[in-house]
PDB file of C-alpha atoms and ligand atoms in Angstrom:
ATOM      1  CA  SER A 944      20.089  -7.654  12.126  1.00  0.00           C
ATOM      2  CA  TYR A 945      19.234  -6.566   8.851  1.00  0.00           C
ATOM      3  CA  ALA A 946      15.823  -7.254   7.255  1.00  0.00           C
ATOM      4  CA  LEU A 947      17.327  -6.039   3.789  1.00  0.00           C
ATOM      5  CA  SER A 948      21.070  -5.868   2.928  1.00  0.00           C
ATOM      6  CA  ILE A 949      22.169  -4.652  -0.407  1.00  0.00           C
ATOM      7  CA  GLN A 950      25.628  -4.201  -1.792  1.00  0.00           C
ATOM      8  CA  GLY A 951      27.085  -2.862  -5.014  1.00  0.00           C
ATOM      9  CA  LEU A 952      23.861  -3.382  -7.021  1.00  0.00           C
ATOM     10  CA  ASN A 953      24.335  -2.475 -10.597  1.00  0.00           C
ATOM     11  CA  LYS A 954      21.619  -3.068 -13.371  1.00  0.00           C
ATOM     12  CA  THR A 955      22.227  -2.438 -17.010  1.00  0.00           C
ATOM     13  CA  TYR A 956      19.049  -3.289 -19.051  1.00  0.00           C
ATOM     14  CA  ARG A 957      19.710  -5.136 -22.381  1.00  0.00           C
ATOM     15  CA  ASN A 958      19.383  -2.011 -24.438  1.00  0.00           C
ATOM     16  CA  GLY A 959      22.450  -0.715 -22.723  1.00  0.00           C
ATOM     17  CA  PHE A 960      20.479   1.573 -20.245  1.00  0.00           C
ATOM     18  CA  VAL A 961      22.161   1.798 -16.841  1.00  0.00           C
ATOM     19  CA  ALA A 962      19.325   1.775 -14.392  1.00  0.00           C
ATOM     20  CA  LEU A 963      21.277   0.999 -10.949  1.00  0.00           C
ATOM     21  CA  ARG A 964      25.119   2.206 -10.398  1.00  0.00           C
ATOM     22  CA  GLY A 965      26.376   0.668  -7.057  1.00  0.00           C
ATOM     23  CA  ILE A 966      23.172   0.787  -4.719  1.00  0.00           C
ATOM     24  CA  ASP A 967      24.194   0.155  -1.189  1.00  0.00           C
ATOM     25  CA  LEU A 968      21.215  -0.091   1.145  1.00  0.00           C
ATOM     26  CA  HIS A 969      20.799  -1.517   4.689  1.00  0.00           C
ATOM     27  CA  VAL A 970      17.321  -1.819   6.327  1.00  0.00           C
ATOM     28  CA  ARG A 971      17.231  -2.998  10.179  1.00  0.00           C
ATOM     29  CA  GLU A 972      14.525  -5.441  11.152  1.00  0.00           C
ATOM     30  CA  GLY A 973      11.398  -3.619  12.537  1.00  0.00           C
ATOM     31  CA  ASP A 974      12.000  -0.529  10.475  1.00  0.00           C
ATOM     32  CA  PHE A 975       9.589   1.462   8.326  1.00  0.00           C
ATOM     33  CA  PHE A 976      11.765   2.687   5.789  1.00  0.00           C
ATOM     34  CA  ALA A 977      10.978   4.739   2.447  1.00  0.00           C
ATOM     35  CA  LEU A 978      13.074   4.700  -0.723  1.00  0.00           C
ATOM     36  CA  LEU A 979      12.112   8.264  -2.179  1.00  0.00           C
ATOM     37  CA  GLY A 980      13.029   9.193  -5.766  1.00  0.00           C
ATOM     38  CA  PRO A 981      11.779  10.868  -9.047  1.00  0.00           C
ATOM     39  CA  ASN A 982      10.362   8.992 -11.872  1.00  0.00           C
ATOM     40  CA  GLY A 983      12.727   6.726 -13.460  1.00  0.00           C
ATOM     41  CA  ALA A 984      15.196   6.983 -10.672  1.00  0.00           C
ATOM     42  CA  GLY A 985      15.563   3.035 -10.250  1.00  0.00           C
ATOM     43  CA  LYS A 986      12.864   2.240  -7.473  1.00  0.00           C
ATOM     44  CA  SER A 987      10.862  -0.282  -9.626  1.00  0.00           C
ATOM     45  CA  THR A 988      14.232  -1.984 -10.859  1.00  0.00           C
ATOM     46  CA  THR A 989      15.258  -2.299  -7.456  1.00  0.00           C
ATOM     47  CA  ILE A 990      12.177  -4.130  -6.449  1.00  0.00           C
ATOM     48  CA  GLY A 991      11.957  -6.006  -9.708  1.00  0.00           C
ATOM     49  CA  ILE A 992      15.465  -7.620  -8.794  1.00  0.00           C
ATOM     50  CA  LEU A 993      14.041  -8.578  -5.191  1.00  0.00           C
ATOM     51  CA  SER A 994      11.155 -10.230  -6.815  1.00  0.00           C
ATOM     52  CA  THR A 995      13.434 -11.923  -9.130  1.00  0.00           C
ATOM     53  CA  LEU A 996      11.307 -10.511 -12.328  1.00  0.00           C
ATOM     54  CA  VAL A 997      14.438  -8.407 -13.244  1.00  0.00           C
ATOM     55  CA  THR A 998      18.016 -10.172 -13.101  1.00  0.00           C
ATOM     56  CA  LYS A 999      20.805  -8.120 -11.465  1.00  0.00           C
ATOM     57  CA  THR A1000      24.065  -7.434 -13.541  1.00  0.00           C
ATOM     58  CA  SER A1001      26.235  -7.637 -10.278  1.00  0.00           C
ATOM     59  CA  GLY A1002      26.053  -7.029  -6.419  1.00  0.00           C
ATOM     60  CA  THR A1003      24.441  -8.849  -3.722  1.00  0.00           C
ATOM     61  CA  VAL A1004      21.023  -8.825  -1.976  1.00  0.00           C
ATOM     62  CA  GLU A1005      19.968 -10.489   1.304  1.00  0.00           C
ATOM     63  CA  VAL A1006      16.565 -10.725   3.105  1.00  0.00           C
ATOM     64  CA  PHE A1007      17.182 -11.536   6.738  1.00  0.00           C
ATOM     65  CA  GLY A1008      20.447 -13.058   5.806  1.00  0.00           C
ATOM     66  CA  HIS A1009      19.313 -15.246   3.027  1.00  0.00           C
ATOM     67  CA  ASP A1010      21.186 -14.547  -0.289  1.00  0.00           C
ATOM     68  CA  LEU A1011      19.183 -14.093  -3.519  1.00  0.00           C
ATOM     69  CA  ASP A1012      21.616 -16.046  -5.582  1.00  0.00           C
ATOM     70  CA  SER A1013      22.342 -18.980  -3.324  1.00  0.00           C
ATOM     71  CA  HIS A1014      19.021 -19.225  -1.094  1.00  0.00           C
ATOM     72  CA  PRO A1015      16.166 -17.619  -3.458  1.00  0.00           C
ATOM     73  CA  LEU A1016      13.615 -19.793  -1.899  1.00  0.00           C
ATOM     74  CA  GLN A1017      14.369 -18.879   1.700  1.00  0.00           C
ATOM     75  CA  LEU A1018      14.569 -15.406   0.907  1.00  0.00           C
ATOM     76  CA  LYS A1019      11.041 -15.573  -0.974  1.00  0.00           C
ATOM     77  CA  ARG A1020       9.688 -16.842   2.210  1.00  0.00           C
ATOM     78  CA  CYS A1021      10.196 -14.036   4.503  1.00  0.00           C
ATOM     79  CA  LEU A1022       9.295 -11.446   1.586  1.00  0.00           C
ATOM     80  CA  GLY A1023       6.158  -9.994   0.657  1.00  0.00           C
ATOM     81  CA  ILE A1024       6.231  -7.589  -2.461  1.00  0.00           C
ATOM     82  CA  VAL A1025       3.290  -5.497  -3.537  1.00  0.00           C
ATOM     83  CA  PRO A1026       4.222  -4.395  -7.285  1.00  0.00           C
ATOM     84  CA  GLN A1027       2.785  -1.113  -8.740  1.00  0.00           C
ATOM     85  CA  GLU A1028       0.874  -3.198 -11.609  1.00  0.00           C
ATOM     86  CA  PHE A1029      -1.999  -5.152 -10.640  1.00  0.00           C
ATOM     87  CA  ASN A1030      -0.785  -8.536 -11.941  1.00  0.00           C
ATOM     88  CA  PHE A1031      -3.514 -10.702 -10.445  1.00  0.00           C
ATOM     89  CA  ASN A1032      -6.059 -12.880 -12.676  1.00  0.00           C
ATOM     90  CA  GLN A1033      -8.722 -10.182 -13.224  1.00  0.00           C
ATOM     91  CA  PHE A1034     -11.471 -12.943 -13.927  1.00  0.00           C
ATOM     92  CA  GLU A1035     -10.647 -14.542 -10.577  1.00  0.00           C
ATOM     93  CA  LEU A1036     -12.660 -14.105  -7.594  1.00  0.00           C
ATOM     94  CA  VAL A1037     -11.130 -12.237  -4.794  1.00  0.00           C
ATOM     95  CA  LEU A1038     -10.986 -14.939  -2.101  1.00  0.00           C
ATOM     96  CA  ASN A1039      -9.672 -17.412  -4.800  1.00  0.00           C
ATOM     97  CA  ILE A1040      -6.735 -15.033  -5.746  1.00  0.00           C
ATOM     98  CA  LEU A1041      -5.598 -15.309  -1.853  1.00  0.00           C
ATOM     99  CA  VAL A1042      -6.252 -19.002  -1.639  1.00  0.00           C
ATOM    100  CA  VAL A1043      -4.202 -19.872  -4.787  1.00  0.00           C
ATOM    101  CA  GLN A1044      -1.444 -17.728  -3.400  1.00  0.00           C
ATOM    102  CA  ALA A1045      -1.160 -19.536  -0.251  1.00  0.00           C
ATOM    103  CA  GLY A1046      -1.186 -22.714  -2.213  1.00  0.00           C
ATOM    104  CA  TYR A1047       2.396 -21.528  -3.632  1.00  0.00           C
ATOM    105  CA  TYR A1048       3.737 -21.429  -0.167  1.00  0.00           C
ATOM    106  CA  GLY A1049       2.340 -24.793   0.699  1.00  0.00           C
ATOM    107  CA  ILE A1050      -0.074 -23.404   3.194  1.00  0.00           C
ATOM    108  CA  LYS A1051      -3.171 -25.699   3.881  1.00  0.00           C
ATOM    109  CA  ARG A1052      -6.645 -24.858   2.450  1.00  0.00           C
ATOM    110  CA  LYS A1053      -8.033 -24.411   5.923  1.00  0.00           C
ATOM    111  CA  GLU A1054      -5.402 -22.316   7.188  1.00  0.00           C
ATOM    112  CA  ALA A1055      -5.508 -20.276   4.108  1.00  0.00           C
ATOM    113  CA  LEU A1056      -8.988 -19.544   4.289  1.00  0.00           C
ATOM    114  CA  ALA A1057      -8.857 -18.312   7.930  1.00  0.00           C
ATOM    115  CA  ARG A1058      -5.847 -15.833   6.881  1.00  0.00           C
ATOM    116  CA  ALA A1059      -7.875 -14.649   4.026  1.00  0.00           C
ATOM    117  CA  GLU A1060     -10.934 -13.906   5.854  1.00  0.00           C
ATOM    118  CA  GLN A1061      -8.649 -11.871   8.719  1.00  0.00           C
ATOM    119  CA  LEU A1062      -6.890  -9.851   5.900  1.00  0.00           C
ATOM    120  CA  LEU A1063      -9.842  -9.227   3.963  1.00  0.00           C
ATOM    121  CA  ARG A1064     -11.781  -8.152   6.910  1.00  0.00           C
ATOM    122  CA  GLN A1065      -8.768  -5.886   7.746  1.00  0.00           C
ATOM    123  CA  LEU A1066      -8.654  -4.438   4.374  1.00  0.00           C
ATOM    124  CA  GLU A1067     -12.238  -3.908   4.171  1.00  0.00           C
ATOM    125  CA  LEU A1068     -12.685  -6.318   1.120  1.00  0.00           C
ATOM    126  CA  TRP A1069     -14.718  -9.163   2.802  1.00  0.00           C
ATOM    127  CA  ASP A1070     -17.812  -8.128   1.292  1.00  0.00           C
ATOM    128  CA  LYS A1071     -16.013  -8.523  -2.172  1.00  0.00           C
ATOM    129  CA  ARG A1072     -14.769 -11.881  -1.641  1.00  0.00           C
ATOM    130  CA  HIS A1073     -16.922 -13.722  -4.204  1.00  0.00           C
ATOM    131  CA  THR A1074     -16.482 -10.696  -6.886  1.00  0.00           C
ATOM    132  CA  GLN A1075     -14.083 -10.686  -9.962  1.00  0.00           C
ATOM    133  CA  ALA A1076     -10.996  -8.777  -9.345  1.00  0.00           C
ATOM    134  CA  ARG A1077     -11.564  -6.898 -12.374  1.00  0.00           C
ATOM    135  CA  LEU A1078     -14.679  -5.308 -10.911  1.00  0.00           C
ATOM    136  CA  LEU A1079     -12.829  -3.982  -7.974  1.00  0.00           C
ATOM    137  CA  SER A1080     -11.955  -0.013  -7.759  1.00  0.00           C
ATOM    138  CA  GLY A1081      -8.301   0.959  -8.107  1.00  0.00           C
ATOM    139  CA  GLY A1082      -7.993   1.472  -4.245  1.00  0.00           C
ATOM    140  CA  MET A1083      -9.584  -2.146  -3.654  1.00  0.00           C
ATOM    141  CA  LYS A1084      -7.411  -3.765  -6.193  1.00  0.00           C
ATOM    142  CA  ARG A1085      -4.314  -1.917  -4.439  1.00  0.00           C
ATOM    143  CA  ARG A1086      -5.614  -3.664  -1.037  1.00  0.00           C
ATOM    144  CA  LEU A1087      -6.087  -7.014  -2.504  1.00  0.00           C
ATOM    145  CA  MET A1088      -2.697  -6.780  -3.749  1.00  0.00           C
ATOM    146  CA  ILE A1089      -1.458  -5.996  -0.153  1.00  0.00           C
ATOM    147  CA  ALA A1090      -3.589  -8.869   1.104  1.00  0.00           C
ATOM    148  CA  ARG A1091      -2.164 -11.221  -1.429  1.00  0.00           C
ATOM    149  CA  ALA A1092       1.475 -10.220  -0.322  1.00  0.00           C
ATOM    150  CA  LEU A1093       0.541 -10.751   3.166  1.00  0.00           C
ATOM    151  CA  MET A1094      -0.845 -14.561   2.826  1.00  0.00           C
ATOM    152  CA  HIS A1095       2.376 -16.270   3.716  1.00  0.00           C
ATOM    153  CA  GLN A1096       2.933 -13.560   6.863  1.00  0.00           C
ATOM    154  CA  PRO A1097       6.357 -12.346   5.393  1.00  0.00           C
ATOM    155  CA  ARG A1098       8.771 -10.490   7.824  1.00  0.00           C
ATOM    156  CA  LEU A1099       9.387  -7.885   5.314  1.00  0.00           C
ATOM    157  CA  LEU A1100       7.092  -6.236   3.124  1.00  0.00           C
ATOM    158  CA  ILE A1101       8.004  -4.274   0.237  1.00  0.00           C
ATOM    159  CA  LEU A1102       5.447  -1.794  -1.455  1.00  0.00           C
ATOM    160  CA  ASP A1103       5.999  -0.099  -4.773  1.00  0.00           C
ATOM    161  CA  GLU A1104       4.174   3.272  -4.824  1.00  0.00           C
ATOM    162  CA  PRO A1105       1.416   1.806  -2.573  1.00  0.00           C
ATOM    163  CA  THR A1106      -0.900   4.562  -2.966  1.00  0.00           C
ATOM    164  CA  ALA A1107      -0.516   5.751  -6.569  1.00  0.00           C
ATOM    165  CA  GLY A1108      -3.868   6.455  -7.588  1.00  0.00           C
ATOM    166  CA  VAL A1109      -5.702   6.122  -4.495  1.00  0.00           C
ATOM    167  CA  ASP A1110      -7.988   8.802  -3.261  1.00  0.00           C
ATOM    168  CA  ILE A1111      -6.994  10.754   0.096  1.00  0.00           C
ATOM    169  CA  GLU A1112      -9.271   8.990   2.314  1.00  0.00           C
ATOM    170  CA  MET A1113      -8.305   5.667   1.380  1.00  0.00           C
ATOM    171  CA  ARG A1114      -4.874   6.769   1.404  1.00  0.00           C
ATOM    172  CA  ARG A1115      -5.064   7.630   5.137  1.00  0.00           C
ATOM    173  CA  SER A1116      -6.868   4.517   5.868  1.00  0.00           C
ATOM    174  CA  MET A1117      -4.095   2.494   3.883  1.00  0.00           C
ATOM    175  CA  TRP A1118      -1.456   4.581   5.809  1.00  0.00           C
ATOM    176  CA  GLU A1119      -2.979   3.398   9.135  1.00  0.00           C
ATOM    177  CA  TYR A1120      -3.223  -0.106   8.299  1.00  0.00           C
ATOM    178  CA  LEU A1121       0.539   0.004   7.209  1.00  0.00           C
ATOM    179  CA  THR A1122       1.392   1.451  10.552  1.00  0.00           C
ATOM    180  CA  ARG A1123      -0.336  -0.948  12.571  1.00  0.00           C
ATOM    181  CA  LEU A1124       1.309  -3.877  10.660  1.00  0.00           C
ATOM    182  CA  ASN A1125       4.677  -2.320  11.447  1.00  0.00           C
ATOM    183  CA  GLU A1126       3.856  -1.960  15.137  1.00  0.00           C
ATOM    184  CA  GLN A1127       3.156  -5.611  15.157  1.00  0.00           C
ATOM    185  CA  GLY A1128       6.554  -6.627  13.850  1.00  0.00           C
ATOM    186  CA  THR A1129       6.663  -6.476  10.113  1.00  0.00           C
ATOM    187  CA  THR A1130       9.655  -4.505   8.792  1.00  0.00           C
ATOM    188  CA  ILE A1131       8.256  -2.301   5.737  1.00  0.00           C
ATOM    189  CA  ILE A1132       9.905  -0.561   2.898  1.00  0.00           C
ATOM    190  CA  LEU A1133       7.922   1.392   0.584  1.00  0.00           C
ATOM    191  CA  THR A1134       9.057   3.586  -2.597  1.00  0.00           C
ATOM    192  CA  THR A1135       7.186   6.773  -3.343  1.00  0.00           C
ATOM    193  CA  HIS A1136       8.016   9.780  -5.502  1.00  0.00           C
ATOM    194  CA  TYR A1137       6.028  11.743  -2.789  1.00  0.00           C
ATOM    195  CA  LEU A1138       7.912  13.080   0.373  1.00  0.00           C
ATOM    196  CA  GLU A1139       4.612  13.590   2.463  1.00  0.00           C
ATOM    197  CA  GLU A1140       3.957   9.791   2.132  1.00  0.00           C
ATOM    198  CA  ALA A1141       7.434   9.218   3.556  1.00  0.00           C
ATOM    199  CA  GLU A1142       6.953  11.743   6.113  1.00  0.00           C
ATOM    200  CA  GLN A1143       3.729  10.619   7.551  1.00  0.00           C
ATOM    201  CA  LEU A1144       4.845   6.792   7.887  1.00  0.00           C
ATOM    202  CA  CYS A1145       8.618   6.321   7.797  1.00  0.00           C
ATOM    203  CA  ARG A1146      11.352   6.359  10.163  1.00  0.00           C
ATOM    204  CA  ASN A1147      14.229   6.112   7.952  1.00  0.00           C
ATOM    205  CA  ILE A1148      14.745   7.079   4.206  1.00  0.00           C
ATOM    206  CA  ALA A1149      17.086   6.719   1.400  1.00  0.00           C
ATOM    207  CA  ILE A1150      16.759   9.031  -1.703  1.00  0.00           C
ATOM    208  CA  ILE A1151      17.517   7.394  -4.899  1.00  0.00           C
ATOM    209  CA  ASP A1152      18.363   9.376  -8.373  1.00  0.00           C
ATOM    210  CA  HIS A1153      19.868   8.257 -11.592  1.00  0.00           C
ATOM    211  CA  GLY A1154      20.133   4.961 -10.253  1.00  0.00           C
ATOM    212  CA  GLN A1155      22.355   6.087  -7.198  1.00  0.00           C
ATOM    213  CA  ILE A1156      21.710   6.480  -3.402  1.00  0.00           C
ATOM    214  CA  VAL A1157      22.125  10.239  -2.793  1.00  0.00           C
ATOM    215  CA  GLU A1158      20.723  10.485   0.768  1.00  0.00           C
ATOM    216  CA  ASN A1159      20.491   7.982   3.562  1.00  0.00           C
ATOM    217  CA  THR A1160      19.261   9.220   6.959  1.00  0.00           C
ATOM    218  CA  SER A1161      16.658   9.397   9.509  1.00  0.00           C
ATOM    219  CA  MET A1162      13.490  11.002   8.387  1.00  0.00           C
ATOM    220  CA  ARG A1163      13.769  13.494  11.262  1.00  0.00           C
ATOM    221  CA  GLN A1164      17.299  14.761  10.091  1.00  0.00           C
ATOM    222  CA  LEU A1165      16.048  14.946   6.510  1.00  0.00           C
ATOM    223  CA  LEU A1166      13.214  17.183   7.612  1.00  0.00           C
ATOM    224  CA  ALA A1167      15.548  19.314   9.965  1.00  0.00           C
ATOM    225  CA  GLN A1168      17.682  19.959   6.601  1.00  0.00           C
ATOM    226  CA  LEU A1169      14.727  21.101   4.703  1.00  0.00           C
TER     227      LEU A1169
HETATM  228  P1  ADP B 406      11.265   4.405 -10.866  1.00  0.00           P
HETATM  229  O1  ADP B 406      10.506   2.961 -10.324  1.00  0.00           O
HETATM  230  O2  ADP B 406      12.175   4.884  -9.872  1.00  0.00           O
HETATM  231  O3  ADP B 406      10.495   5.221 -11.714  1.00  0.00           O
HETATM  232  P2  ADP B 406      12.549   2.417 -13.065  1.00  0.00           P
HETATM  233  O4  ADP B 406      13.189   1.434 -12.033  1.00  0.00           O
HETATM  234  O5  ADP B 406      11.013   1.994 -13.395  1.00  0.00           O
HETATM  235  O6  ADP B 406      12.336   3.790 -11.907  1.00  0.00           O
HETATM  236  O7  ADP B 406      13.240   2.800 -14.072  1.00  0.00           O
HETATM  237  C1  ADP B 406      14.563   3.194 -13.982  1.00  0.00           C
HETATM  238  C2  ADP B 406      15.230   3.552 -15.434  1.00  0.00           C
HETATM  239  O8  ADP B 406      15.494   2.585 -16.178  1.00  0.00           O
HETATM  240  C3  ADP B 406      13.998   4.214 -16.092  1.00  0.00           C
HETATM  241  O9  ADP B 406      14.775   5.305 -16.810  1.00  0.00           O
HETATM  242  C4  ADP B 406      13.422   3.339 -17.086  1.00  0.00           C
HETATM  243  O10 ADP B 406      13.085   4.041 -18.327  1.00  0.00           O
HETATM  244  C5  ADP B 406      14.431   2.534 -17.416  1.00  0.00           C
HETATM  245  N1  ADP B 406      14.071   1.002 -17.563  1.00  0.00           N
HETATM  246  C6  ADP B 406      13.177   0.302 -16.773  1.00  0.00           C
HETATM  247  N2  ADP B 406      12.774  -0.982 -17.456  1.00  0.00           N
HETATM  248  C7  ADP B 406      13.551  -1.082 -18.524  1.00  0.00           C
HETATM  249  C8  ADP B 406      13.793  -2.100 -19.402  1.00  0.00           C
HETATM  250  N3  ADP B 406      13.235  -3.040 -19.284  1.00  0.00           N
HETATM  251  N4  ADP B 406      14.708  -1.700 -20.377  1.00  0.00           N
HETATM  252  C9  ADP B 406      15.249  -0.529 -20.593  1.00  0.00           C
HETATM  253  N5  ADP B 406      15.064   0.359 -19.682  1.00  0.00           N
HETATM  254  C10 ADP B 406      14.330   0.223 -18.632  1.00  0.00           C
HETATM  255  P1  ADP B 407      -2.346 -13.463 -15.501  1.00  0.00           P
HETATM  256  O1  ADP B 407      -1.288 -12.717 -16.120  1.00  0.00           O
HETATM  257  O2  ADP B 407      -1.950 -14.102 -13.856  1.00  0.00           O
HETATM  258  O3  ADP B 407      -2.423 -14.906 -15.959  1.00  0.00           O
HETATM  259  P2  ADP B 407      -4.526 -12.269 -16.743  1.00  0.00           P
HETATM  260  O4  ADP B 407      -5.512 -11.329 -16.012  1.00  0.00           O
HETATM  261  O5  ADP B 407      -3.517 -11.695 -17.770  1.00  0.00           O
HETATM  262  O6  ADP B 407      -3.802 -13.029 -15.340  1.00  0.00           O
HETATM  263  O7  ADP B 407      -4.830 -13.674 -17.446  1.00  0.00           O
HETATM  264  C1  ADP B 407      -5.605 -14.716 -16.820  1.00  0.00           C
HETATM  265  C2  ADP B 407      -6.419 -15.577 -17.701  1.00  0.00           C
HETATM  266  O8  ADP B 407      -7.586 -14.826 -18.168  1.00  0.00           O
HETATM  267  C3  ADP B 407      -5.751 -16.089 -18.870  1.00  0.00           C
HETATM  268  O9  ADP B 407      -6.107 -17.351 -19.212  1.00  0.00           O
HETATM  269  C4  ADP B 407      -6.006 -14.839 -20.124  1.00  0.00           C
HETATM  270  O10 ADP B 407      -5.842 -15.568 -21.054  1.00  0.00           O
HETATM  271  C5  ADP B 407      -7.425 -14.716 -19.597  1.00  0.00           C
HETATM  272  N1  ADP B 407      -7.688 -13.166 -20.066  1.00  0.00           N
HETATM  273  C6  ADP B 407      -7.150 -11.972 -19.626  1.00  0.00           C
HETATM  274  N2  ADP B 407      -7.500 -11.162 -20.207  1.00  0.00           N
HETATM  275  C7  ADP B 407      -8.546 -11.576 -20.858  1.00  0.00           C
HETATM  276  C8  ADP B 407      -9.569 -10.701 -21.474  1.00  0.00           C
HETATM  277  N3  ADP B 407      -9.677  -9.346 -21.947  1.00  0.00           N
HETATM  278  N4  ADP B 407     -10.788 -11.532 -22.332  1.00  0.00           N
HETATM  279  C9  ADP B 407     -10.562 -12.607 -21.803  1.00  0.00           C
HETATM  280  N5  ADP B 407      -9.799 -13.581 -21.332  1.00  0.00           N
HETATM  281  C10 ADP B 407      -8.705 -12.756 -20.759  1.00  0.00           C
END
C-alpha cells in the first residue's frame, strides 16, 4: 500500500505563476524517499499542499488512503511535517512546545510528557527542555522541529530540506537518527537539492524540475546512470 499517493497535482499561485504541472508521485509504506530538485522546482509548494498551508489548484493527494479533500483530519493524524522555516513560538520553552503540540492531537498530558522526554533525549535536546526556543542553535531548532512533528507518532514523516544550515557533524547524527526511525517503521520523505544527502539516506528518488517530475527511480539505478 502507499504511504503517499499524488495524482495530477497542479498549483498556480494567485499571481499566475505555475509552480506544479501535473505531479504524479507514489511512495510505498516503509520507504525512505527523496524528492530532489533545484531551488524553485516546486518542492516546498508540494509540501505546503500536504500541510494544507497551500491550496492546490487541482489533483488528488492521499496519505495512507486518506484523501486530502474528503478526510483531512484522518490524513493529518498519520502525517508529520517538518517545514523549512522555524515556525514554533520562539519565546516558548522547548518542552512546552512539544506538550502543546500533543494537545492539538488530543494526547493526554502524562503521555505527552513521556513522549516528549523520549524524543528530547533521542534528539539530544533534553538538557534544553527548560530553555526558550529562540536561544537554541540552528541545528537544535531543526531537531526541535523534528521532535514536534513526531509527537503524535505519524506513520509518514516529511521533511523539507532537513539539514539546511546544519554543520557536517550534526548532519551525520541527524541522518543516523532518521535512518533508525525508518528502520523502526516510519515512512520518510525528504526534499533536498543535494544529491549526497539523498544518496546517503534514500532508497527511491524522484527528481522535480520546473514543477514536473522528470525522473522517478531507485537510488541505485540513478547512481548507475551517472
Ligand atoms: P522549491 O521548494 O523547490 O525551492 P518552491 O515550491 O518554494 O520551490 O517554489 C516553486 C516556485 O513557486 C518558485 O519559482 C517560487 O518563486 C514560486 N512561488 C512560491 N511561493 C509563491 C507564492 N506565494 N506566489 C507566487 N509564486 C510562488
Ligand atoms: P507563532 O507564529 O507561533 O505565534 P511567534 O514567535 O511568531 O510564534 O510569536 C509568538 C508570540 O510571541 C506572539 O504572541 C508574538 O506576538 C510574540 N512575539 C513574536 N516575536 C516577538 C518579538 N520579537 N518580541 C516580542 N514578542 C514577540
